[in-house]
PDB file of C-alpha atoms in Angstrom:
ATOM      1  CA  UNK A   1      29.307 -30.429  12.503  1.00 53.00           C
ATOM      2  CA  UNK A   2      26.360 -29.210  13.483  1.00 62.00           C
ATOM      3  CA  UNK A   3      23.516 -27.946  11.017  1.00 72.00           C
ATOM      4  CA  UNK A   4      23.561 -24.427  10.646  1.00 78.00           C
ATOM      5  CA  UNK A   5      21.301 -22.313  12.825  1.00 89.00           C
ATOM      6  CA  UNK A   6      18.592 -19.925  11.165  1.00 96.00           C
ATOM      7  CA  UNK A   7      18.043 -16.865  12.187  1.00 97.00           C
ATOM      8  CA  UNK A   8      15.558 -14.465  11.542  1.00 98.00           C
ATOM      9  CA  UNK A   9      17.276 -10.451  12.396  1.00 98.00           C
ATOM     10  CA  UNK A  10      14.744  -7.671  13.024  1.00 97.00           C
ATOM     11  CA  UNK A  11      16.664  -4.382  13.006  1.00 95.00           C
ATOM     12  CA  UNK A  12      15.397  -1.270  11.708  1.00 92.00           C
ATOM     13  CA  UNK A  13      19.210   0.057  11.319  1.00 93.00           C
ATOM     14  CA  UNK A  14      20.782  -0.624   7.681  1.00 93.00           C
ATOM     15  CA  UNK A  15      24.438  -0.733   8.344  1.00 95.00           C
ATOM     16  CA  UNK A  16      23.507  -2.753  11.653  1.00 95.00           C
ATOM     17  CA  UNK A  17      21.406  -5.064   9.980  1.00 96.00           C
ATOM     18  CA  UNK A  18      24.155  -5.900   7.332  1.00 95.00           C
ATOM     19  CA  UNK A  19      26.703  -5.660  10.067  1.00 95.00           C
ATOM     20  CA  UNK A  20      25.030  -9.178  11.888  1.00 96.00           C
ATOM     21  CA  UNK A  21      23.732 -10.899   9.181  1.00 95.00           C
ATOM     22  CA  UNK A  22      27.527 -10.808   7.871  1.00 93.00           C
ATOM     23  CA  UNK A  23      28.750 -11.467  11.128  1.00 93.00           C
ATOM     24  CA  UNK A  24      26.634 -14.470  11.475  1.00 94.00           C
ATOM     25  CA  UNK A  25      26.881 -16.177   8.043  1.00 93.00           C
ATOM     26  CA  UNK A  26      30.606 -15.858   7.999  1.00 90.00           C
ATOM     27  CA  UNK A  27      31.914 -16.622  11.380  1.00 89.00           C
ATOM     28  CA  UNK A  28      29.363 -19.543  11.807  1.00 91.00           C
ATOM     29  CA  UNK A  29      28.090 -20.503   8.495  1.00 92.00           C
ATOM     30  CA  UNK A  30      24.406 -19.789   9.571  1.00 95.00           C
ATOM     31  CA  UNK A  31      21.024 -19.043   7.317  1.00 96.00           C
ATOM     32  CA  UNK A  32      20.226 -15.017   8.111  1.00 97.00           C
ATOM     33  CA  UNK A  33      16.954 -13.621   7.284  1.00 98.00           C
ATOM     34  CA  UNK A  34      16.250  -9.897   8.010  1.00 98.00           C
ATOM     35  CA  UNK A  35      13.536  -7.373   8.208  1.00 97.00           C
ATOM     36  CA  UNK A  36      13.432  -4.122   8.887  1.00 95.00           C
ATOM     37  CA  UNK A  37      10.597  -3.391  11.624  1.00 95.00           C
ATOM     38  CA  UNK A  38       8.777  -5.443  13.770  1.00 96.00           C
ATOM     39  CA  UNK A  39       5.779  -5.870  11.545  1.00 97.00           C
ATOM     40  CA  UNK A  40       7.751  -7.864   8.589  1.00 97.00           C
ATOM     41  CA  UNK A  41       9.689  -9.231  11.286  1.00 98.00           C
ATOM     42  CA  UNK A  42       6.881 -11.215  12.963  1.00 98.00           C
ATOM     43  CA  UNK A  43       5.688 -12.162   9.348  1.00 98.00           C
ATOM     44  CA  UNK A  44       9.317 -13.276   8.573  1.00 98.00           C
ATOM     45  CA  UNK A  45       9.665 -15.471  11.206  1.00 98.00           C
ATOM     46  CA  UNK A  46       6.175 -17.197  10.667  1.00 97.00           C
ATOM     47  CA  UNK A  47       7.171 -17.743   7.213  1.00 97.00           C
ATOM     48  CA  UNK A  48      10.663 -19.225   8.266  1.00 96.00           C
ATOM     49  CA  UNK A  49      10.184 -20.777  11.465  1.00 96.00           C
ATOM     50  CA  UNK A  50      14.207 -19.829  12.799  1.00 97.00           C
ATOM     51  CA  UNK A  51      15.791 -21.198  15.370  1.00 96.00           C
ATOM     52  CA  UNK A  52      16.090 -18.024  16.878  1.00 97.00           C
ATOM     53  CA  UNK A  53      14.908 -14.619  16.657  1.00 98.00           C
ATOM     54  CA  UNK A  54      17.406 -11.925  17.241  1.00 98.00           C
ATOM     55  CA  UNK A  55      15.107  -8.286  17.835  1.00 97.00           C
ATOM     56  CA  UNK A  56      16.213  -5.218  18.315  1.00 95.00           C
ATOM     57  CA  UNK A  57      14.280  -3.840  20.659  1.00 93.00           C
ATOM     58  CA  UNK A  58      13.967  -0.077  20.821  1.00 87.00           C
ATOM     59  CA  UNK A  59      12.711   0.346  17.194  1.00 88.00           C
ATOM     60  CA  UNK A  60       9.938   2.763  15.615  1.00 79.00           C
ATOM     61  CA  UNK A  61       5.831   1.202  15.447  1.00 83.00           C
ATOM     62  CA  UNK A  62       6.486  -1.637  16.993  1.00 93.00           C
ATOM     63  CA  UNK A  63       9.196  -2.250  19.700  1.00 93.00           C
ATOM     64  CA  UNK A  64      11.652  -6.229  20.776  1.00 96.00           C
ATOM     65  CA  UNK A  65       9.276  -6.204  23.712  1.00 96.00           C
ATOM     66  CA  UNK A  66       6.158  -6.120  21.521  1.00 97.00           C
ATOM     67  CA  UNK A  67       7.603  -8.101  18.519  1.00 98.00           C
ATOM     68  CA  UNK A  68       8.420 -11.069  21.382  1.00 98.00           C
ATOM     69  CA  UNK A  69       4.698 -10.668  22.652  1.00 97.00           C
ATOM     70  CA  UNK A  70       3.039 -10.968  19.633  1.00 98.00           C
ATOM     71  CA  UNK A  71       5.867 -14.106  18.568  1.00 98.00           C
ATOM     72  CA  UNK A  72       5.030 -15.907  22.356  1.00 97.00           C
ATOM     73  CA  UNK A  73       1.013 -15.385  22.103  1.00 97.00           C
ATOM     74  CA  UNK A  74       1.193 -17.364  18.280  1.00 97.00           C
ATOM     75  CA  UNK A  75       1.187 -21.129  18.647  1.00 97.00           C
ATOM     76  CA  UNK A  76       2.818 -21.142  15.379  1.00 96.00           C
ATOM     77  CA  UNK A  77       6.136 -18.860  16.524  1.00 97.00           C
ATOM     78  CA  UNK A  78       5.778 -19.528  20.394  1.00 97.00           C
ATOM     79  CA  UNK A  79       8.751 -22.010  20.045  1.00 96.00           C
ATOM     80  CA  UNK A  80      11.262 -19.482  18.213  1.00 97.00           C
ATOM     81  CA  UNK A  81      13.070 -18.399  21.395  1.00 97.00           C
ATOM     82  CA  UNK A  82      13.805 -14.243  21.215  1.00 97.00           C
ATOM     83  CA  UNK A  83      16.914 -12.262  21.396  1.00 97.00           C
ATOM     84  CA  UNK A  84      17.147  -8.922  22.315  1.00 96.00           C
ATOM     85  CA  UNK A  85      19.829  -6.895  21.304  1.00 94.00           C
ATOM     86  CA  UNK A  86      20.150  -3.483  23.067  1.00 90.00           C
ATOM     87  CA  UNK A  87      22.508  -1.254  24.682  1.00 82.00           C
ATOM     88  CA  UNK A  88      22.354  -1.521  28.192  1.00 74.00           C
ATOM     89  CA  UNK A  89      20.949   1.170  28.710  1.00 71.00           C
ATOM     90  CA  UNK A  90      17.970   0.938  27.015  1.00 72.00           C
ATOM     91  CA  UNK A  91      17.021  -2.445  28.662  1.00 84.00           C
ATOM     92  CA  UNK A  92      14.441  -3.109  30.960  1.00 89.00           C
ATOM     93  CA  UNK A  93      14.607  -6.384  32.423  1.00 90.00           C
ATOM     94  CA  UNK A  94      11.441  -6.626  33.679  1.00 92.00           C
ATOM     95  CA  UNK A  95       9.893  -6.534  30.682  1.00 93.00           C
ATOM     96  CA  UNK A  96      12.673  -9.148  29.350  1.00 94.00           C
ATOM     97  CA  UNK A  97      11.395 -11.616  31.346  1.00 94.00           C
ATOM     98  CA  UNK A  98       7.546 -10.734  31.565  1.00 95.00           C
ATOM     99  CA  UNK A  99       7.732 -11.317  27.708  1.00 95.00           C
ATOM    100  CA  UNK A 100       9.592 -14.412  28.243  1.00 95.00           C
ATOM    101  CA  UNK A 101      12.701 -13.492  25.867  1.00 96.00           C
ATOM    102  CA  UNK A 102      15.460 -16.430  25.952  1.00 95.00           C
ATOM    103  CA  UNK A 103      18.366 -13.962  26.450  1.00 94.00           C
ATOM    104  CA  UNK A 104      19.773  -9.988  25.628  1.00 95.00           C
ATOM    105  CA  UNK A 105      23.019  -9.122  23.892  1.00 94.00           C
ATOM    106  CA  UNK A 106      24.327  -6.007  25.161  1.00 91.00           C
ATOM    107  CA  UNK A 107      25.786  -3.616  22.169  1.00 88.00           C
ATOM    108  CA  UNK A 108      28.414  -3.305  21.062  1.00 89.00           C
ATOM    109  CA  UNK A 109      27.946  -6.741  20.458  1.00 91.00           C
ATOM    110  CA  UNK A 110      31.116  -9.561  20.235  1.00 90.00           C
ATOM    111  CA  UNK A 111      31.772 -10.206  16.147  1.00 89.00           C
ATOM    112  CA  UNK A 112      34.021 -13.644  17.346  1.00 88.00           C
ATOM    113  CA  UNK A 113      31.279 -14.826  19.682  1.00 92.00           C
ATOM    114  CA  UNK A 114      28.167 -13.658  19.054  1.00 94.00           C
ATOM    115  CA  UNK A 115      26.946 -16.822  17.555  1.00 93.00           C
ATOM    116  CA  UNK A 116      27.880 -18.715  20.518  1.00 93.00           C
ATOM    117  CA  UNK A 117      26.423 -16.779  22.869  1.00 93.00           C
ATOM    118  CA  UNK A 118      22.985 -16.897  20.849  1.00 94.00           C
ATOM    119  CA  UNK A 119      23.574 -21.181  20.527  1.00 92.00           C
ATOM    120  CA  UNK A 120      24.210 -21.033  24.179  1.00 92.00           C
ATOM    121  CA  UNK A 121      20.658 -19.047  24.956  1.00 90.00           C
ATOM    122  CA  UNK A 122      18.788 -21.734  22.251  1.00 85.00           C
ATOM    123  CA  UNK A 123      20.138 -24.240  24.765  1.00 83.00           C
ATOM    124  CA  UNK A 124      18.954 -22.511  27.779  1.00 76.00           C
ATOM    125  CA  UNK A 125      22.474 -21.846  28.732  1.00 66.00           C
ATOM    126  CA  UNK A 126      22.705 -18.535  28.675  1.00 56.00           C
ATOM    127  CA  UNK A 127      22.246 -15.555  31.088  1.00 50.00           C
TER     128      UNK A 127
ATOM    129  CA  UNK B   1      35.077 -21.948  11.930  1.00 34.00           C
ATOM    130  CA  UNK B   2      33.127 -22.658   7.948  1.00 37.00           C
ATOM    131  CA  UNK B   3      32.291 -19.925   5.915  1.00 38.00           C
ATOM    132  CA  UNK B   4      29.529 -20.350   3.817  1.00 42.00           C
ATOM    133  CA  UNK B   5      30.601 -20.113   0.008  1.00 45.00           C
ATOM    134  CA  UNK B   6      33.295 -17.945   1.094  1.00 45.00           C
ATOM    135  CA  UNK B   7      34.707 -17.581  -2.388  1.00 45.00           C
ATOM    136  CA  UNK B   8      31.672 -17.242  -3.986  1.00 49.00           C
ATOM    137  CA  UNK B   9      31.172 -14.217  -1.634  1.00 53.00           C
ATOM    138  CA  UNK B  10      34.409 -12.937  -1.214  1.00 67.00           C
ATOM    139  CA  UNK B  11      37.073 -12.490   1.855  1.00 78.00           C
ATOM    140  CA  UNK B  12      34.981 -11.790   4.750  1.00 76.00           C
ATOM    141  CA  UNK B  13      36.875  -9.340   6.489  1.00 80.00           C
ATOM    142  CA  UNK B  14      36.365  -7.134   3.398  1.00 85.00           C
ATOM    143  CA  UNK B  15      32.969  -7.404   3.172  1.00 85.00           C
ATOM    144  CA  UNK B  16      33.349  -6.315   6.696  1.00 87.00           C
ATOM    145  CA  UNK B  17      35.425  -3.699   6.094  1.00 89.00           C
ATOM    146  CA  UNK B  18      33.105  -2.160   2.855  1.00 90.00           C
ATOM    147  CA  UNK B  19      30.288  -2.559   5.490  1.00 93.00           C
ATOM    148  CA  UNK B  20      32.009  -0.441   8.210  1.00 93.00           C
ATOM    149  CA  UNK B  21      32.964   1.997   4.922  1.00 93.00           C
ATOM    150  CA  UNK B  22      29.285   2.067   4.005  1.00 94.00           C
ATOM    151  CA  UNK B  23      27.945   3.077   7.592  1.00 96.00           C
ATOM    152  CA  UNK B  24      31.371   5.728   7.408  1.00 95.00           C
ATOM    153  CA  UNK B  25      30.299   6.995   4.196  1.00 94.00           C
ATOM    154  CA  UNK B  26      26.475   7.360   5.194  1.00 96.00           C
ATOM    155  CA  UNK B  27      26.554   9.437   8.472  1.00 97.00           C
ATOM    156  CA  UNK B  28      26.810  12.897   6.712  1.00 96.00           C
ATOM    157  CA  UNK B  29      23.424  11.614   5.220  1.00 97.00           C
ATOM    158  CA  UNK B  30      22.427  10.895   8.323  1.00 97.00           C
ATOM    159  CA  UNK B  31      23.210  14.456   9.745  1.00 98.00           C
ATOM    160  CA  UNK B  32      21.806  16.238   6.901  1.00 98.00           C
ATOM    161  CA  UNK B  33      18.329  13.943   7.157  1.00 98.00           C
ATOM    162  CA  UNK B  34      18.749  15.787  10.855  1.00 98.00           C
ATOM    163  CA  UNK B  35      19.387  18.670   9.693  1.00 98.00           C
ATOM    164  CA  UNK B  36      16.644  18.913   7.746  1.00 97.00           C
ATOM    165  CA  UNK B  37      14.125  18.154   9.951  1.00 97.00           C
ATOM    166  CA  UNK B  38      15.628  20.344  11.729  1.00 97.00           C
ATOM    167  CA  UNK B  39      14.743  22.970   8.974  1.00 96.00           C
ATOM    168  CA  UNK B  40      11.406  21.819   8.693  1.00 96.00           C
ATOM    169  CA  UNK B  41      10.369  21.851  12.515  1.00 96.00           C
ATOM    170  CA  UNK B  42      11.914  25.589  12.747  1.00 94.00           C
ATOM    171  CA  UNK B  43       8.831  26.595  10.204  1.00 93.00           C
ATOM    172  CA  UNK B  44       6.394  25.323  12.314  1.00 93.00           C
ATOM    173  CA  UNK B  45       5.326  21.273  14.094  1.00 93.00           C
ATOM    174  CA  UNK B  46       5.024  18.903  11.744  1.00 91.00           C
ATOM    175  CA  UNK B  47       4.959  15.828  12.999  1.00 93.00           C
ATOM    176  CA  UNK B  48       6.700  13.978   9.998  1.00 94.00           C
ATOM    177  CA  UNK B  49       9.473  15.900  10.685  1.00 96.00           C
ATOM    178  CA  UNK B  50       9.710  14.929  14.538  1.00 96.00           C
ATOM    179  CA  UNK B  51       9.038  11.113  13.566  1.00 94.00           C
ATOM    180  CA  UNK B  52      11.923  11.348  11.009  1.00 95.00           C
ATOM    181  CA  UNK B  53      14.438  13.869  13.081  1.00 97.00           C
ATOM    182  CA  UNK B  54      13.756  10.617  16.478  1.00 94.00           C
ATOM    183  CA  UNK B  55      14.035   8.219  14.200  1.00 92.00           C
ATOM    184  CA  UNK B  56      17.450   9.256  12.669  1.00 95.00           C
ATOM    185  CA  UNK B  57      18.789  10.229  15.724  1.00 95.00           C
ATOM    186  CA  UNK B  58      17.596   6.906  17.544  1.00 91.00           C
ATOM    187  CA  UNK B  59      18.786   4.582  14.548  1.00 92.00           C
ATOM    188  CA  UNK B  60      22.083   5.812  14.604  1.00 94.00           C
ATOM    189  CA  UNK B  61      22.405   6.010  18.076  1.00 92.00           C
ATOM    190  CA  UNK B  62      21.599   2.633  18.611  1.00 90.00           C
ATOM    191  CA  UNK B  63      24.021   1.327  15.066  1.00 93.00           C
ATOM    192  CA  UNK B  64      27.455   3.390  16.685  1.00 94.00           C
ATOM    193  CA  UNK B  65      28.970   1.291  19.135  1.00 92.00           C
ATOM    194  CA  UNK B  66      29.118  -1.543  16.460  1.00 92.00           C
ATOM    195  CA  UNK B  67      30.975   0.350  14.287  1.00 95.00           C
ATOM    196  CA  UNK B  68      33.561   1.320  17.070  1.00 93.00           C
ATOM    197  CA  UNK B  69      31.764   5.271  16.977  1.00 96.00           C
ATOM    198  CA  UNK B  70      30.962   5.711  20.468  1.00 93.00           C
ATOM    199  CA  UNK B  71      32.313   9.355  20.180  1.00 95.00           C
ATOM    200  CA  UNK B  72      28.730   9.768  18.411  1.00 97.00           C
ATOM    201  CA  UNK B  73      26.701   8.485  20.977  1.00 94.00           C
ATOM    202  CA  UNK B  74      25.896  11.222  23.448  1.00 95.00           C
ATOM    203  CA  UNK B  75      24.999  13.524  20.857  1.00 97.00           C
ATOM    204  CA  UNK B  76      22.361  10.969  19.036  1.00 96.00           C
ATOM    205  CA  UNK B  77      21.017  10.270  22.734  1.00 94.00           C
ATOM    206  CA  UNK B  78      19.749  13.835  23.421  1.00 96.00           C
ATOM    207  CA  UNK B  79      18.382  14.449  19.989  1.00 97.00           C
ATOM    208  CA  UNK B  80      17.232  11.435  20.144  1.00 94.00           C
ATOM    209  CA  UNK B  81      15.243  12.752  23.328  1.00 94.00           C
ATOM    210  CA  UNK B  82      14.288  15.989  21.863  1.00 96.00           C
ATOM    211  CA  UNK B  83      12.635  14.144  18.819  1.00 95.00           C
ATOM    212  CA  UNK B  84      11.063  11.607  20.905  1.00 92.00           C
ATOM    213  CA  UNK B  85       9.335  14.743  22.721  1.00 94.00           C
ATOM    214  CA  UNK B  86       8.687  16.466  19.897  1.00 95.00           C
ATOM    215  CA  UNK B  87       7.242  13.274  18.371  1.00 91.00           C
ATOM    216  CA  UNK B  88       4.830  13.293  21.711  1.00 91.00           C
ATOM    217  CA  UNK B  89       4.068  16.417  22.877  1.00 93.00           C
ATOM    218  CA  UNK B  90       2.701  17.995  19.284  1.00 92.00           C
ATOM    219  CA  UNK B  91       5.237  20.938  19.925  1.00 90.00           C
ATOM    220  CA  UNK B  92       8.646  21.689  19.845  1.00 93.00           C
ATOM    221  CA  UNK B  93       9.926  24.907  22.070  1.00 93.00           C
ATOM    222  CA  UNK B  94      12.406  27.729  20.706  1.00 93.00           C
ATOM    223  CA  UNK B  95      15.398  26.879  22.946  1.00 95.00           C
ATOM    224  CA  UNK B  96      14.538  23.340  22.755  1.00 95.00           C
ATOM    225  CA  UNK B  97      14.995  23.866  18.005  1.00 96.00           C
ATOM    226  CA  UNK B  98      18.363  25.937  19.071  1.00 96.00           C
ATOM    227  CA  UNK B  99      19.515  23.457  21.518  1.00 96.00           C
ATOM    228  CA  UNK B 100      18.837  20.609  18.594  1.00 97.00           C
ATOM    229  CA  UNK B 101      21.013  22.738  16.493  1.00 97.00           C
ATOM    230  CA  UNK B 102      24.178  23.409  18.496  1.00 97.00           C
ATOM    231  CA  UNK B 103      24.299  19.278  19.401  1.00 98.00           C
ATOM    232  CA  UNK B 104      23.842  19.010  15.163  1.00 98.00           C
ATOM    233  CA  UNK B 105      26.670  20.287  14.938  1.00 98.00           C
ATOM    234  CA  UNK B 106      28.400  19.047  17.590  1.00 97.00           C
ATOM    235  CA  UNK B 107      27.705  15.863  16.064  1.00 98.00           C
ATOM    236  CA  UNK B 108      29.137  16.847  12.881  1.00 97.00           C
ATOM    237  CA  UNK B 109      32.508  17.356  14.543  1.00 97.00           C
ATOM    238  CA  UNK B 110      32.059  13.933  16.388  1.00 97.00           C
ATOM    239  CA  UNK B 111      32.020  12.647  13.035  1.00 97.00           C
ATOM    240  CA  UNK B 112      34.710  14.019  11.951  1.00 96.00           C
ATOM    241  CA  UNK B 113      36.933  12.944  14.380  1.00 96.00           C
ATOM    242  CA  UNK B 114      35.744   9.361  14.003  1.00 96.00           C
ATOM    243  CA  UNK B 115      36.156   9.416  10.299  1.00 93.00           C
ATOM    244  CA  UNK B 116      39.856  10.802  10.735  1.00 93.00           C
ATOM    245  CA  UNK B 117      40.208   7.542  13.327  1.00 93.00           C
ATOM    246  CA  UNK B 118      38.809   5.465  11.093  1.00 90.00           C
ATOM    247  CA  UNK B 119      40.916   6.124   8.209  1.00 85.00           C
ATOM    248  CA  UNK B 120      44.034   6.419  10.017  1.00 83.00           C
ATOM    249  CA  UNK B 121      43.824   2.358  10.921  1.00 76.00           C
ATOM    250  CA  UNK B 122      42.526   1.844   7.540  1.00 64.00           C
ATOM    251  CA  UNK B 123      41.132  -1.625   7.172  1.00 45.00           C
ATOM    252  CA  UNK B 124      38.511  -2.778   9.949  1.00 49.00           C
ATOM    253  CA  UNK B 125      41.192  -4.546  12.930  1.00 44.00           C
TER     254      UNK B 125
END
């Protein structure tokens, strides 16, 4: 079995946030972190070092797009490949991949295979 | 598929459930944070009141469709608008405050009618 991924979630919704980090640790068994803007969120994952990063990305102050800038320009986070999650119509892929984000989950988002489809975009095998 | 201390923390599908109760429980919160903003902007700008009517509307436009509530969506989108312009342009327009009001409570029905689907299925599916 594979060690279990952790994940740093940066969502500035409540119900949402509790919503995916129970998602996560009981369908795959994986270590969820959470904050609640992108501030904390970029301190959270420099203090955990995830495997991934899953970012909202329309959120108050800070914004995903901004939150992945900030994450790629530190050689200490540059690694932790980003996640958007977004409804689609909210997302601007040109801005995706100018702030090199690993992949976007569309909402509503999959309960049964969300943490595949994030595994698959730590591999580079998503799109 | 392992669960991590699954008895320690319970069946996970009613976790999942009390989660999809909580976000349920907390949208007439939700509306009345609106709606008071709402109040507050009709006395005159204030731009606490825009930040928190855009962000309320925004936040729970964005949470919806993962709690199966896409009946809510519309109406979050366009005050979500209004209180993103608001939140920019340092004023907020008569019709614009009336139009905010009508969609409140157009939203308030929307909720309704998702809490009424809601309960009828009962546990999350």
């Amino acid at each position: 079995m594979d060690a279990p991924f952790r994940v740093v979630l940066i969502d500035d919704d409540p119900d949402l946030r509790k919503l995916l980090k129970m998602t996560l640790e009981f369908t795959a068994g994986w270590e969820v972190n959470t904050a609640a803007d992108g501030a904390s969120g970029i301190d959270v994952v420099r203090a955990v070092k995830p495997d991934i990063a899953l970012v909202d990305v329309m959120m108050p102050d800070i914004d995903g797009y901004e939150v992945c800038r900030r994450l790629k320009a530190d050689p200490e986070t540059t690694e932790v490949p980003v996640v958007f999650i977004t409804a689609r119509r909210a997302l601007d892929e040109e801005k995706v991949k100018e702030v090199q984000a690993a992949g976007v989950i569309i909402k509503p988002f999959d309960p049964e295979g969300l943490a595949d489809q994030l595994r698959a975009f730590v591999h580079g095998e998503g799109g | 598929m392992s669960r991590p201390n699954s008895e320690a923390m319970g069946d996970p599908d009613d976790l999942i459930a009390q989660v999809f109760r909580e976000f349920r429980e907390g949208l007439s919160e939700r509306i009345d944070t609106l709606a008071r903003a709402l109040d507050s902007l009709e006395g005159g700008y204030d731009v606490e009141a825009a930040e928190l009517f855009y962000r309320t509307a925004h936040s729970l436009k964005g949470a919806a469709p993962s709690f199966d509530a896409d009946e809510l969506v519309d109406s979050c989108s366009l005050l979500s608008e209004l209180g993103l312009q608001w939140r920019e342009a340092g004023f907020v327009a008569a019709d614009e405050l009336a139009s905010a009001a009508v969609e409140i409570a157009r939203l308030r029905e929307a909720v309704a009618g998702y809490q009424t689907r809601m309960e009828g299925k009962g546990r999350r599916e």
